[in-house]
């Protein structure tokens, strides 16, 4: 891949890193942004009518690599990310083996560089083997490139372990990201405990199964001065905990997924016992979804993250109760978020894209200056009004498990650039 000198002309530049929303040009040379007019571009890309957003980041993906590479691997996950408009992802550590050693952290980042399609920020486990007992070596893991710590897929059940993890997070300056789920209230649960679950005879978990642990974690963050990030928040009581933490000035942040912002548990009726709707935490009732949308619009929840969780077709065709949890989310995220938050009038483009750019950068303590001379040319061109029908068969991800299948979305990434090189153009990922 050659790094040519390039001019992107007449784009609507939405740069949440600088708070800029303005039509203009971006000039790129040798992989970085340069001052307009200072080079002779070999090509000009006419971006009239398109939005240009720098460094779109998904801080919650599962690439199943190492260990389950037939489901997804760094290659297919990177292609899915580029296709979806992402230039940076944080991988979760619940692979096989679990990412709990510095060598695995370094290996993942290197695999990402070899593919060259998306920056991979490895997440490392909070506890050895994600077994919830003994803390990993945060200091050495961070030195090897880990940007945060999570046993995601499993909650940290022991309050004592979580307390120690949060104290450690403060020392190393990186967040602990907990999958908040009180197992004693939800061990059998496959959906939200609501009317659709009752009618279908499926075991559900209620609001407390999530919010009890979020409140616990928030109090531990307050007591330790630790850095807490709440993964895939989905119920109002959890949002109240986050507000409480913010009012006290504690270091607590949270993310919401596109599917929790888009769907309610009513979708269970539509899909019946097809496990494409099976996700953890489960899809929630309408009032919960609206509370989540308000929390995102008000800035209480400052990050949108997909929880991209691909599964093999044979697993997702198991009976509902046995099928694994998860949705392949990278290739529908931008369309879903624009449809439900932007075209609804709930958020401005600048505020919406902050959820995917400056939001995750702040949580992960990463520096990016926005589109200024010298900055790596990581950017995405978006057609905000492109209407399209989701067809999982066209995904680059190996996971086709998604309730967005057949949905009409409005807004789509049409080109993605990493370090000045197009990784996706017109829906085609470069090989
Ligand atoms: Zn999780």
JSON list of C-alpha atoms and ligand atoms in Angstrom, two decimals, residues 60 62 92 94 150-154 178-181 231-232 255 280-281 307, ligand 1:
[
{"chain": "A", "resi": 60, "resn": "UNK", "atom": "CA", "xyz": [-15.26, -2.97, 22.87]},
{"chain": "A", "resi": 62, "resn": "UNK", "atom": "CA", "xyz": [-14.27, -9.52, 20.48]},
{"chain": "A", "resi": 92, "resn": "UNK", "atom": "CA", "xyz": [-11.44, -7.76, 24.82]},
{"chain": "A", "resi": 94, "resn": "UNK", "atom": "CA", "xyz": [-11.66, -13.25, 26.81]},
{"chain": "A", "resi": 150, "resn": "UNK", "atom": "CA", "xyz": [-11.44, -6.22, 31.60]},
{"chain": "A", "resi": 151, "resn": "UNK", "atom": "CA", "xyz": [-12.63, -9.76, 32.28]},
{"chain": "A", "resi": 152, "resn": "UNK", "atom": "CA", "xyz": [-15.54, -8.95, 29.95]},
{"chain": "A", "resi": 153, "resn": "UNK", "atom": "CA", "xyz": [-17.83, -11.85, 29.27]},
{"chain": "A", "resi": 154, "resn": "UNK", "atom": "CA", "xyz": [-17.60, -12.50, 32.99]},
{"chain": "A", "resi": 178, "resn": "UNK", "atom": "CA", "xyz": [-16.36, -4.35, 34.29]},
{"chain": "A", "resi": 179, "resn": "UNK", "atom": "CA", "xyz": [-19.09, -6.48, 32.79]},
{"chain": "A", "resi": 180, "resn": "UNK", "atom": "CA", "xyz": [-21.60, -5.73, 35.54]},
{"chain": "A", "resi": 181, "resn": "UNK", "atom": "CA", "xyz": [-23.80, -8.72, 36.22]},
{"chain": "A", "resi": 231, "resn": "UNK", "atom": "CA", "xyz": [-19.29, -1.65, 29.87]},
{"chain": "A", "resi": 232, "resn": "UNK", "atom": "CA", "xyz": [-22.57, -1.81, 27.88]},
{"chain": "A", "resi": 255, "resn": "UNK", "atom": "CA", "xyz": [-20.54, 3.09, 27.24]},
{"chain": "A", "resi": 280, "resn": "UNK", "atom": "CA", "xyz": [-25.77, -9.90, 27.36]},
{"chain": "A", "resi": 281, "resn": "UNK", "atom": "CA", "xyz": [-26.95, -7.61, 28.90]},
{"chain": "A", "resi": 307, "resn": "UNK", "atom": "CA", "xyz": [-19.52, -5.19, 21.92]},
{"chain": "B", "resi": 1, "resn": "LIG", "atom": "ZN1", "xyz": [-19.78, -7.86, 28.48]}
]
